[in-house]
XYZ file of C-alpha atoms in Angstrom:
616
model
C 8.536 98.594 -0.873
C 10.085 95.397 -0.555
C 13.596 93.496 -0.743
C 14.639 91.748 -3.471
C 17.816 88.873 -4.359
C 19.151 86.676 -6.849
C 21.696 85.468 -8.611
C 22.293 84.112 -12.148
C 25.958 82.251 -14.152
C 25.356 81.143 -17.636
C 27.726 78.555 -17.091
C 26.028 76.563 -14.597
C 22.945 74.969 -14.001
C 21.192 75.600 -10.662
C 18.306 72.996 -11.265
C 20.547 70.294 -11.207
C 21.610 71.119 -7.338
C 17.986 72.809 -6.663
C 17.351 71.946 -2.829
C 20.550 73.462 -2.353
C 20.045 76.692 -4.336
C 16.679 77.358 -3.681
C 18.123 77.175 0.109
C 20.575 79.639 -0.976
C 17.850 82.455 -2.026
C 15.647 81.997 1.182
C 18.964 82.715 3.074
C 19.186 86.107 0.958
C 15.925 86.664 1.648
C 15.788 86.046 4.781
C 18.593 88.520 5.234
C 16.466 91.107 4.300
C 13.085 89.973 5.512
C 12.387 93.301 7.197
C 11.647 94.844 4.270
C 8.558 93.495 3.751
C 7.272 90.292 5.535
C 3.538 90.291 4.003
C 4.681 87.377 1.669
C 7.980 85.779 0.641
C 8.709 84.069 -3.108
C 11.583 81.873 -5.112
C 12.071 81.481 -8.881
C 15.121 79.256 -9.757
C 15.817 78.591 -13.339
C 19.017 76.452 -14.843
C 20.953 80.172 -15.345
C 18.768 82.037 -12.818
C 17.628 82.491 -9.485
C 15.111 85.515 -8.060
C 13.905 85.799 -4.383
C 11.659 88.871 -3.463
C 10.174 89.583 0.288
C 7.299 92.102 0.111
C 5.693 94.736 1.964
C 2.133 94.834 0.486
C 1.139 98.076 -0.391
C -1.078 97.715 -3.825
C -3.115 94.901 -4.691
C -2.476 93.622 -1.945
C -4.038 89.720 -2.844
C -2.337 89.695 -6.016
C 0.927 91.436 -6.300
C 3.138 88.387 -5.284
C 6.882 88.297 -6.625
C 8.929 87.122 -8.317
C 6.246 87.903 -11.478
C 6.470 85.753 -14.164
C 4.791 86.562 -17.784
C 4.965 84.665 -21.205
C 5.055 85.753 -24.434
C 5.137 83.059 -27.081
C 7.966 80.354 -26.396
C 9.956 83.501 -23.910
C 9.444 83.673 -20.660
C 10.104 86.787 -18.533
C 10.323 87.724 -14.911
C 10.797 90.372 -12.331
C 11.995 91.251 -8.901
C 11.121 94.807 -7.888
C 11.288 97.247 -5.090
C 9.621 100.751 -5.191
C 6.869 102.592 -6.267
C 6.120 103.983 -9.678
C 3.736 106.942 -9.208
C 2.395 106.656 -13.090
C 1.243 103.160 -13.616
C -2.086 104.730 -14.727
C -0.789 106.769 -17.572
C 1.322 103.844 -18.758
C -1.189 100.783 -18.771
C -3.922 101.630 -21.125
C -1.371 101.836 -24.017
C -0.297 98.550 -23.167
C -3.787 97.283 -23.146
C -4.252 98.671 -26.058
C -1.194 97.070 -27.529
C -2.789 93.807 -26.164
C -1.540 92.821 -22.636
C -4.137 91.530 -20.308
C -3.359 92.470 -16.522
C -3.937 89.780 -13.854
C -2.915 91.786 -11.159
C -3.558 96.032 -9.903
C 0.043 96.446 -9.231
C 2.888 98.277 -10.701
C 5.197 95.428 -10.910
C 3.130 93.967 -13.892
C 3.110 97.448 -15.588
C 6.888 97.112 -15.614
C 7.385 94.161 -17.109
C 4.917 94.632 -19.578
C 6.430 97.960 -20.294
C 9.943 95.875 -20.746
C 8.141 93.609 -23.017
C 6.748 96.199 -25.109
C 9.016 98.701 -25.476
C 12.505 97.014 -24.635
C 15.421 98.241 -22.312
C 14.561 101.992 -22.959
C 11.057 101.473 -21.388
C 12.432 102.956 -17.724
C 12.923 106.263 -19.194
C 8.808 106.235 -19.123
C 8.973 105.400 -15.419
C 8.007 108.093 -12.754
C 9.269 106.482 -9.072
C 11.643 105.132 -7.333
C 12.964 101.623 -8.025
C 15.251 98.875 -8.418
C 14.157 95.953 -10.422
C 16.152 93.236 -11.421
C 14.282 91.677 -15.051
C 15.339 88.240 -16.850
C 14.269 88.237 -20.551
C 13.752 84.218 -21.377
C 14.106 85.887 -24.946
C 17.793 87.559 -25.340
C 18.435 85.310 -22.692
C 20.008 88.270 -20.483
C 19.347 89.663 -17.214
C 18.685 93.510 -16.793
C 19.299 95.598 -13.473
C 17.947 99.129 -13.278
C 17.797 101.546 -10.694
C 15.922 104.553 -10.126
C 17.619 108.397 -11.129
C 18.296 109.894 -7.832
C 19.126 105.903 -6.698
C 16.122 106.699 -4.027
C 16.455 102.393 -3.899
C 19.466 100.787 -3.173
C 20.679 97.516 -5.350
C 24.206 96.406 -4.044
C 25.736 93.354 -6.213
C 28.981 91.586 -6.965
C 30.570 89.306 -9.531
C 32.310 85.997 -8.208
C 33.638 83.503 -10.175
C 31.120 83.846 -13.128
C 27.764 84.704 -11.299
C 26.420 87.712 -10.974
C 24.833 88.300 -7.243
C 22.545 90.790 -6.241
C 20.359 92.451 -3.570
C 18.907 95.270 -2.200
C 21.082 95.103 0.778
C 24.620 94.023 1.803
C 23.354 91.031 4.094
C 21.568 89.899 1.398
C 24.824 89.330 -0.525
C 26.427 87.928 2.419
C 24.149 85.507 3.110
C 24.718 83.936 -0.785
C 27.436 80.745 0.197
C 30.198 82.242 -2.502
C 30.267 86.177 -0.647
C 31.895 86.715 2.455
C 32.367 90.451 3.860
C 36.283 91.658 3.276
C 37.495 94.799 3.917
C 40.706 96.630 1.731
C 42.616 99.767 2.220
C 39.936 101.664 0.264
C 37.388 100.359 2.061
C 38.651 102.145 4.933
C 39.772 105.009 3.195
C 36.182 105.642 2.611
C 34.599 105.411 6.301
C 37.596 107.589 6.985
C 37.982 109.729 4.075
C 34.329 109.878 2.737
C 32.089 108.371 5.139
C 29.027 108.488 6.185
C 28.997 109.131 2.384
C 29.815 106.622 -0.315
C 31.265 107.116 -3.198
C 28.451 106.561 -5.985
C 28.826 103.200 -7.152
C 30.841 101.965 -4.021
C 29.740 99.430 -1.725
C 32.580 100.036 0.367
C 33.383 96.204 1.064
C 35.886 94.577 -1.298
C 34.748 93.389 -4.537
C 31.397 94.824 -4.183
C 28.986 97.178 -6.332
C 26.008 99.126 -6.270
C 24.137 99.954 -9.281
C 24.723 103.792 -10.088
C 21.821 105.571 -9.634
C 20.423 106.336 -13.524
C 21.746 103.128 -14.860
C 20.714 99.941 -16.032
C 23.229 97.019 -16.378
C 23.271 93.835 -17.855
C 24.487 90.802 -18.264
C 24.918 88.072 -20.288
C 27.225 85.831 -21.520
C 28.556 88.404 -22.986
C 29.633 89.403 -20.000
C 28.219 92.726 -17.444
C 28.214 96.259 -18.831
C 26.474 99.098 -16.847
C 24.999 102.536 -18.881
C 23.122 105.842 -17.818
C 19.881 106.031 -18.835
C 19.200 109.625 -17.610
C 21.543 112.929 -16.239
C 21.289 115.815 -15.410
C 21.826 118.904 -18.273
C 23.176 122.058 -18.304
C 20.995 124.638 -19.844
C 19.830 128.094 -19.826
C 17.443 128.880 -18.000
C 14.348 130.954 -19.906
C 11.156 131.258 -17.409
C 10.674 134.406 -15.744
C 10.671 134.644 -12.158
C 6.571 134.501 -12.086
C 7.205 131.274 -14.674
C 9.860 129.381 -12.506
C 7.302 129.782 -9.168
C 4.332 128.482 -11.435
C 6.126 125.594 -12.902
C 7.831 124.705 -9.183
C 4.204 125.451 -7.603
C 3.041 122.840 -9.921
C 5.416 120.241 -9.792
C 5.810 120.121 -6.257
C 2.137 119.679 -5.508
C 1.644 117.122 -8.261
C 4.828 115.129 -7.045
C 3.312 114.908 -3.224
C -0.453 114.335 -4.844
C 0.929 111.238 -7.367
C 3.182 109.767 -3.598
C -0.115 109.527 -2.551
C -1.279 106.519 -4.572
C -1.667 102.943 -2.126
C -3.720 100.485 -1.041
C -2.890 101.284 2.452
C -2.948 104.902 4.271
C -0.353 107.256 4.082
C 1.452 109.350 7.097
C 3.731 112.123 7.214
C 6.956 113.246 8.969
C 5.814 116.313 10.289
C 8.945 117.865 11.688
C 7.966 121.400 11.879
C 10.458 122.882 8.615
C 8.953 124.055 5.450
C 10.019 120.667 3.289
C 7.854 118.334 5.560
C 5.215 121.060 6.662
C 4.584 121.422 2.154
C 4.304 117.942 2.316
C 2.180 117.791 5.027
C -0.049 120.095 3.891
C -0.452 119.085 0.777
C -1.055 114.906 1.599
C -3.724 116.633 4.035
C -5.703 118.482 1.489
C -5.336 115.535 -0.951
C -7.145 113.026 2.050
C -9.495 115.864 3.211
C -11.281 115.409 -0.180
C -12.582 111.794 0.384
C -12.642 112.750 4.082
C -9.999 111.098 5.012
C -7.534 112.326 8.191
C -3.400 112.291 7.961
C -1.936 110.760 10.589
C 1.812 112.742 11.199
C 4.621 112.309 13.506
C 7.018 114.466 14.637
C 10.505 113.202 16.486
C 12.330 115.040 19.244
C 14.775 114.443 22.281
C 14.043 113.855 25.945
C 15.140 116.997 28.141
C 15.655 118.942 25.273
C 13.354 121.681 26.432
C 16.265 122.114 28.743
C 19.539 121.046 27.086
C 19.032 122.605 23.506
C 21.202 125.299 22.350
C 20.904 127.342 19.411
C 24.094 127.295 17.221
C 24.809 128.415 13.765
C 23.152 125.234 12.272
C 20.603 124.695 14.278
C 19.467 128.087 15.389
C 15.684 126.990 16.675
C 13.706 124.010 18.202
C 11.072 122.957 15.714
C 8.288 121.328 18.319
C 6.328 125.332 17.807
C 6.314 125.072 14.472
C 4.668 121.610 14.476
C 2.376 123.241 16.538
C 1.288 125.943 14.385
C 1.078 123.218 11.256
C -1.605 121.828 14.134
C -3.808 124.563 14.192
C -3.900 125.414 10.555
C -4.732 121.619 9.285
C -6.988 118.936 11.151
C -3.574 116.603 11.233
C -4.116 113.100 13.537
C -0.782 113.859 15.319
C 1.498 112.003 17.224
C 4.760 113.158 19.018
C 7.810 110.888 19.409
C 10.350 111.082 21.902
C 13.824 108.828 22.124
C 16.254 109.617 24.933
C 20.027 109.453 25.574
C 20.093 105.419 26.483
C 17.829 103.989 23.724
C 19.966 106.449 21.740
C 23.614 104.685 22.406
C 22.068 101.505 22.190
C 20.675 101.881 18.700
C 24.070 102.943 17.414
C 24.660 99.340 16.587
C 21.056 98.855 15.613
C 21.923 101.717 12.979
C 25.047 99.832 11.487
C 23.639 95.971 11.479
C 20.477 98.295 9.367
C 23.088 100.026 7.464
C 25.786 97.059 7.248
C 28.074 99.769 7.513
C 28.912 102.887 10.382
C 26.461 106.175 9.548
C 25.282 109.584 10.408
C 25.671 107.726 14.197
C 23.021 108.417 16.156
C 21.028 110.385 13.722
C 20.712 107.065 12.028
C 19.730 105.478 15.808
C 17.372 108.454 16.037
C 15.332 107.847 12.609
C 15.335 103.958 13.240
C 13.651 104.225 16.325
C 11.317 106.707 15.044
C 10.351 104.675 12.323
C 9.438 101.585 14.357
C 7.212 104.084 16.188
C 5.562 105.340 12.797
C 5.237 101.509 11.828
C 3.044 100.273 14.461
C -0.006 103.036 12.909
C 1.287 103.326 8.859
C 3.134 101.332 6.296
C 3.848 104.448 4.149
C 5.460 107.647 4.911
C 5.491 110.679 3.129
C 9.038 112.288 3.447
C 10.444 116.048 2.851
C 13.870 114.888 2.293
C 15.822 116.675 -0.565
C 14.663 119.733 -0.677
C 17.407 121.399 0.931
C 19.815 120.405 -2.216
C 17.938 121.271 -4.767
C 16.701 124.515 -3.513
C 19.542 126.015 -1.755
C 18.890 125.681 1.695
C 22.169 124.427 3.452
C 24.837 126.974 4.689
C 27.217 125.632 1.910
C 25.331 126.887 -0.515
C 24.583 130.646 0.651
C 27.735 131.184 3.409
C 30.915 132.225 1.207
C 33.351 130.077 3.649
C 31.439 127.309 3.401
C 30.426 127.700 -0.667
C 34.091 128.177 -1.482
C 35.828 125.500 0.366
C 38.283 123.646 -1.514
C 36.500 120.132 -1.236
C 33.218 118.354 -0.346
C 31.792 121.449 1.085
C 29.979 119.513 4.330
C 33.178 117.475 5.070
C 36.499 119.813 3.686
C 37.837 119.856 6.427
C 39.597 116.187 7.121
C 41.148 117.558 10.146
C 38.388 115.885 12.987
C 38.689 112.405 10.753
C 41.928 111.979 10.996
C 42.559 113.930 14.686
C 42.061 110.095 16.328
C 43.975 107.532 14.154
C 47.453 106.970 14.415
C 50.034 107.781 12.381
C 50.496 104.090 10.630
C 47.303 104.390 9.662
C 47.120 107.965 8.727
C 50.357 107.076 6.348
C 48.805 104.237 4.797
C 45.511 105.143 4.036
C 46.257 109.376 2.899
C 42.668 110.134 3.128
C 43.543 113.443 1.909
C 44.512 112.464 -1.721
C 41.507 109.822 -1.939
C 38.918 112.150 -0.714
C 40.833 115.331 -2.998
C 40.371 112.569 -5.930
C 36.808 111.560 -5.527
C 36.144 114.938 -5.358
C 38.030 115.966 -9.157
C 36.508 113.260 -10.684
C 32.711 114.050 -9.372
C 33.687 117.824 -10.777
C 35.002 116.231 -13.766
C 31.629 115.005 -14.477
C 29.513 117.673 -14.309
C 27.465 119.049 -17.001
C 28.903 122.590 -18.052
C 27.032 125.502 -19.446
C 29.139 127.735 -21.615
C 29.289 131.427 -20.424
C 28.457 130.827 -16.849
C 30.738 133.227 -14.766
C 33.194 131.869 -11.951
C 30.497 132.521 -9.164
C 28.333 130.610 -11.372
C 30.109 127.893 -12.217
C 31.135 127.214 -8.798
C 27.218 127.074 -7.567
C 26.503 124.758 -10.062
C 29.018 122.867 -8.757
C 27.792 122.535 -5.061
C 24.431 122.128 -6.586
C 25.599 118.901 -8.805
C 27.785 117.465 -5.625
C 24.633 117.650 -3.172
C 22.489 115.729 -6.230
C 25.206 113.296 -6.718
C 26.968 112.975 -2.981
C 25.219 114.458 0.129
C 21.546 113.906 -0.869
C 22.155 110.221 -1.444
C 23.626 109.515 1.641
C 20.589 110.864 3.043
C 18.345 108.824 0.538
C 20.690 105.865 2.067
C 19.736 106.335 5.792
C 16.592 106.870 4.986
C 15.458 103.898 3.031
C 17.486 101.954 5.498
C 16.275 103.264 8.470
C 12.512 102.720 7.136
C 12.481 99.603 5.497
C 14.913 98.261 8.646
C 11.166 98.665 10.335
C 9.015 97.623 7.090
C 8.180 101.422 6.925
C 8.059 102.570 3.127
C 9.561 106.320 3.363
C 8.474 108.073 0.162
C 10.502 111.657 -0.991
C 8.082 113.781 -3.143
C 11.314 116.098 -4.004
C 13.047 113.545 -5.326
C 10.866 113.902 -8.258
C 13.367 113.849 -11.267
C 10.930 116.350 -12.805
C 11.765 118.622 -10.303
C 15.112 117.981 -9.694
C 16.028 118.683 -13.232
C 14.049 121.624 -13.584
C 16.037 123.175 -10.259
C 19.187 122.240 -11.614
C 19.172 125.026 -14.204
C 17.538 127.287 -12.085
C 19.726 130.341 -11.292
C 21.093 130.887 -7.569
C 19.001 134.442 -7.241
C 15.767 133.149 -8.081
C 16.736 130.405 -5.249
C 17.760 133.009 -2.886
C 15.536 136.175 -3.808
C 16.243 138.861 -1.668
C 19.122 136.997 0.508
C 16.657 134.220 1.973
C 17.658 130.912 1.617
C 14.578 129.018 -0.312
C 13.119 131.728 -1.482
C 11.472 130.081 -4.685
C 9.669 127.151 -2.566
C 8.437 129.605 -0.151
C 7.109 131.820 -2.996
C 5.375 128.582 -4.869
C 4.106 127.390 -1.996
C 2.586 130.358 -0.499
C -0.774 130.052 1.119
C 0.050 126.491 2.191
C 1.650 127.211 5.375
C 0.458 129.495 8.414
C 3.133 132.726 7.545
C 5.548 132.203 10.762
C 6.425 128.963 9.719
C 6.489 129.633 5.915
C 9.481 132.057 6.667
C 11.317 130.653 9.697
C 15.067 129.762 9.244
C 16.375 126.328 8.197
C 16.740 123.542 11.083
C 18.127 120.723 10.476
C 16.883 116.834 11.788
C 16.663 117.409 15.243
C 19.513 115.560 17.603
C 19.956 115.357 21.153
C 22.113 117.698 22.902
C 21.761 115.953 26.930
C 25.547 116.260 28.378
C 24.030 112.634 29.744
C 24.445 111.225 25.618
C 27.948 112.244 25.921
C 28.685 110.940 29.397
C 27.579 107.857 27.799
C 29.343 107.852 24.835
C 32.762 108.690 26.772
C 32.010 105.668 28.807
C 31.780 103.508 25.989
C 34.294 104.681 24.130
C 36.621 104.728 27.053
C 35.678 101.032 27.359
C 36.570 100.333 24.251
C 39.960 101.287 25.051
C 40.525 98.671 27.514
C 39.569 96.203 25.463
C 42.398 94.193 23.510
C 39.650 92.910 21.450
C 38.615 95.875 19.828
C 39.263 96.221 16.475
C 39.487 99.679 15.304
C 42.480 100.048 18.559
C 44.282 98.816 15.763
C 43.464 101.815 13.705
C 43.387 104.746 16.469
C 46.241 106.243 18.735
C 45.103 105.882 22.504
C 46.840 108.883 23.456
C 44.606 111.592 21.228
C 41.832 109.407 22.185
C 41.642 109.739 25.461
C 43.010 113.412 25.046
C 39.431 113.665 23.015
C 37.317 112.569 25.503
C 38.496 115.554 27.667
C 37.893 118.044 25.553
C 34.888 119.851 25.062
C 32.651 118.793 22.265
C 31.254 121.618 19.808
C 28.559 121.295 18.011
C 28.815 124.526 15.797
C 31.622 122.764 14.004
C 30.335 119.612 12.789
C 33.001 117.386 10.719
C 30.414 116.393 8.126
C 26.480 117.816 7.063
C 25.474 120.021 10.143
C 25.200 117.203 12.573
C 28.244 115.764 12.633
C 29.870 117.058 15.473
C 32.300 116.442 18.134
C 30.025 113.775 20.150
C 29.148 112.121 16.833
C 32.910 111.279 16.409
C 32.791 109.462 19.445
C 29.828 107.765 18.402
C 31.190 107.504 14.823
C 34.401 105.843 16.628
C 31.844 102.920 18.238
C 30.008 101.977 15.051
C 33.717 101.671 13.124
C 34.437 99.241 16.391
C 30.957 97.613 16.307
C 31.161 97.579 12.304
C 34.815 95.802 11.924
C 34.125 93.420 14.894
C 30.545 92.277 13.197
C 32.444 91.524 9.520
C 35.759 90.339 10.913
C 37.171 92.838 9.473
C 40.985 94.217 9.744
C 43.403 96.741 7.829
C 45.767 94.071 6.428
């Protein structure tokens, strides 16, 4: 993985000022320099400029960016970030076709692939990307992004020129982009957040590339279209045909993540998603007798503090256990407690450039710099859980029929601390109630489908398109915060579209929630583990965290310098931090509970005061 930048107007001419622009795209880069610091690159053109920071993980000599090929009189280039998983099938028809590869990487397969077969080429592409590609021919720059948006690409248009990067600080770092806040923007940290809605980049005037979509521009001017979604159609496989195909798919998906020039871990957290993985990666190494090093993260004094709640109704550190005994795993467990964890709450946002999932976030940061001083890559079982079934929303009627996002309906713990001003002005109710409409608006129908149905599709579409990328979104920037390359097997869009049509009681046979995955993945797992209950990412339940958290928070309140006072009424705020905080009854996923809107509270602060940001 790596970080990419640039920027390109068709009315100017960057050559003619080039000290000063090519200083401009080591800024951006710069900004983002923890994605990759293995080697840095600049490509300024009179219309153009590309800057790329890499994380070497094939070819490791030759695989420098930006990449610049020739073909007759055009000349072509690329900045990339990601991993495409089936380089090998691709390149010998482009041999064949005549292209002569300098390099082992997948960045050259790319743009050859662009070359050959024109803008449609990334529906051939298995991974996860975001590419920005100038073609010297049609004089036009192309921006694509992978289907499940796995990588981010954030960009904005100012005054003619289009600027882009895989990160907000990379755009704020360009001289003509300074971070602004609106009334939306805050009606989405409010009203949506940690989510974003797709496309949003939450500050004013700023984009990100849908996920599916390639865009370009020209001068012309920009247009963006879909280059993939989801379908609805019926689904024919028997139940014995839907495990084969998942059983097959799933292991090839983990078996292609495989592919580097560098070893590959595991997050090893003791649930059936990462334990597949796991297992899986380990038989893969085992056959050139090679050793998996996995990690597992958990809490200080949690053997004491932990209690089991309707979301989280079990510890996982026995389960990781049991994966111990039945593979020949090089493990290593990883512990953060309550002080590093309050800390990295504003490590999490300056990763994020925006508040999070609050100290979940601060958890999977730290634990990532841990992984990074053994691995570079990191095999992931993120995403499972939407396109299988496994979250209460999807199997607990309250839950599955709420009218709303159905892990954040109820708006009632967002708005319980802001003040009425703000509550009046911003009427997060109607902008969440909207996002919401048009997301169901969108959704691919299949004709005949009952109410019950039709309404499961629905929660299955909002996860694809809502909750699992704000997942994809902490986790990417989490990882690559630590030049950690975090890579999500079932995020396969093979899979995911083949689960999509799926029907809810071959998810669910016989009432258990992930029934199918269990059933095509039986033999993998010792059987305790293969049929224990869902547990979420671990989090920290010490009564210290939240002693800490009132104290900062109650700081925060003293201070006349604090931003988000601005935003909150004192008086239900320090009514809050009396009250106790339940974490059955989380306010968004099944994390997201009563000490996370405390912590939620400081990263808003920390997040406003780091942008100079207001409600104006």
């Amino acid at each position: 993985m790596c970080g990419i930048a640039g920027f390109c107007n068709f009315e100017q001419d960057f050559t003619k000022e080039r000290p000063r622009w090519t200083d401009a795209l080591v800024a951006m880069r710069e900004a983002i320099a923890h994605r990759g610091s293995d080697q840095t690159g600049e490509y300024l053109q009179p219309h153009l400029g590309f800057a790329h920071t890499r994380l070497s993980i094939r070819d490791i000599a030759g695989g420098a960016q930006p990449m610049v090929r020739n073909a007759g009189d055009a000349v072509y280039a690329i900045v990339y970030n990601g991993e495409v998983y089936n380089t090998d099938e691709l390149k010998p028809d482009l041999e064949r076709a005549g292209y002569r590869f300098e390099t082992t990487t997948d960045t050259e397969v790319i743009l050859y692939a662009y070359m050959e077969y024109g803008p449609d080429f990334v529906t051939r592409l298995n991974g996860i990307f975001a590419f920005a590609i100038w073609d010297g021919q049609q004089q036009c720059l192309l921006l694509y992004r992978d289907r499940l948006g796995v990588k981010p690409f954030f960009y904005t248009i100012q005054n003619g020129t289009l600027i882009f990067g895989s990160e907000l600080k990379a755009l704020f770092a360009h001289p003509a982009v300074t971070p602004e806040a609106d009334e939306n923007s805050f009606r989405e940290v409010f009203g949506i957040g940690p989510a974003r809605t797709p496309g949003c980049g939450v500050f004013k005037g700023i984009h990100e590339l849908h996920p599916a979509s390639c865009a370009i521009f020209s001068r012309d001017g920009f247009s963006e279209s879909v280059y993939w979604e989801l379908k609805a159609q019926e689904h024919q496989d028997s139940y014995a045909q839907t495990v084969e195909k998942v059983s097959y798919l799933v292991r090839d998906a983990i078996t292609r993540q495989m592919v580097a020039d560098v070893p590959v871990c595991s997050f090893l957290s003791g649930g059936i998603d990462s334990s597949i993985v796991t297992a899986v990666a380990s038989q893969v190494l085992a056959k050139s007798g090679g050793k998996l090093n996995t990690f597992s993260f958990d809490f200080a004094g949690n053997d004491e503090n932990f209690h089991a709640n309707a979301f989280q109704p079990e510890r996982d550190r026995p389960y990781v256990d049991k994966m111990l005994t039945a593979y020949d795993l090089n493990h290593t467990y990883l512990e953060c407690d309550e002080y590093k964890l309050v800390d990295l709450l504003y490590d999490a946002v300056r990763a994020k450039d925006l508040p999070g999932m609050t100290d979940i976030d601060g958890s999977l940061l730290y634990f990532c710099k841990l992984v990074k001083q053994h691995n570079k890559v990191a095999l992931t079982g993120e995403c499972a859980d939407e396109i299988f079934g496994g979250y209460p929303w999807f199997y607990r009627s309250e839950l599955l029929y709420a009218d709303g996002f159905p892990w954040s309906s109820d708006l009632s713990a967002r708005t319980a601390l802001l003040n009425m001003e703000t509550l009046q002005r911003l009427d997060l109710g109607s902008y969440s109630r909207a996002k919401y409409e048009e997301s169901l608006a969108m959704m691919p129908h299949l004709n005949g489908e009952n109410a019950e149905q039709k309404r499961r599709r629905e929660v299955s579409y909002l996860n694809i398109r809502w909750f699992m990328q704000t997942l994809l979104d902490r986790m990417d920037r989490t990882s690559m915060a630590c030049g950690l390359e975090a890579r999500v097997p079932f995020a396969d869009h093979r899979i995911v579209e083949y689960l999509y049509n799926v029907p809810w009681e071959m998810k669910y046979q016989n009432g258990v929630e992930k029934a199918l995955l269990r059933d095509a993945c039986g033999g993998l797992l010792p059987p305790e583990l293969m049929h224990r209950k869902k547990s979420p990412y671990p989090k920290t339940y010490s009564p210290q965290y939240e002693k800490l958290l009132v104290q900062r928070v109650t700081a925060m309140l003293q201070d006349p310098n604090a931003p988000v006072m601005a935003l909150l009424d004192c008086g239900k705020t320090e009514q809050f931090l009396q009250s106790p905080k339940d974490y059955g009854k989380p306010w968004f996923g099944q994390l997201m509970a009563g000490p996370q809107m405390l912590a939620y509270i400081l990263q808003v602060n920390d997040w406003m005061q780091r942008y100079h940001l207001e409600l104006r």
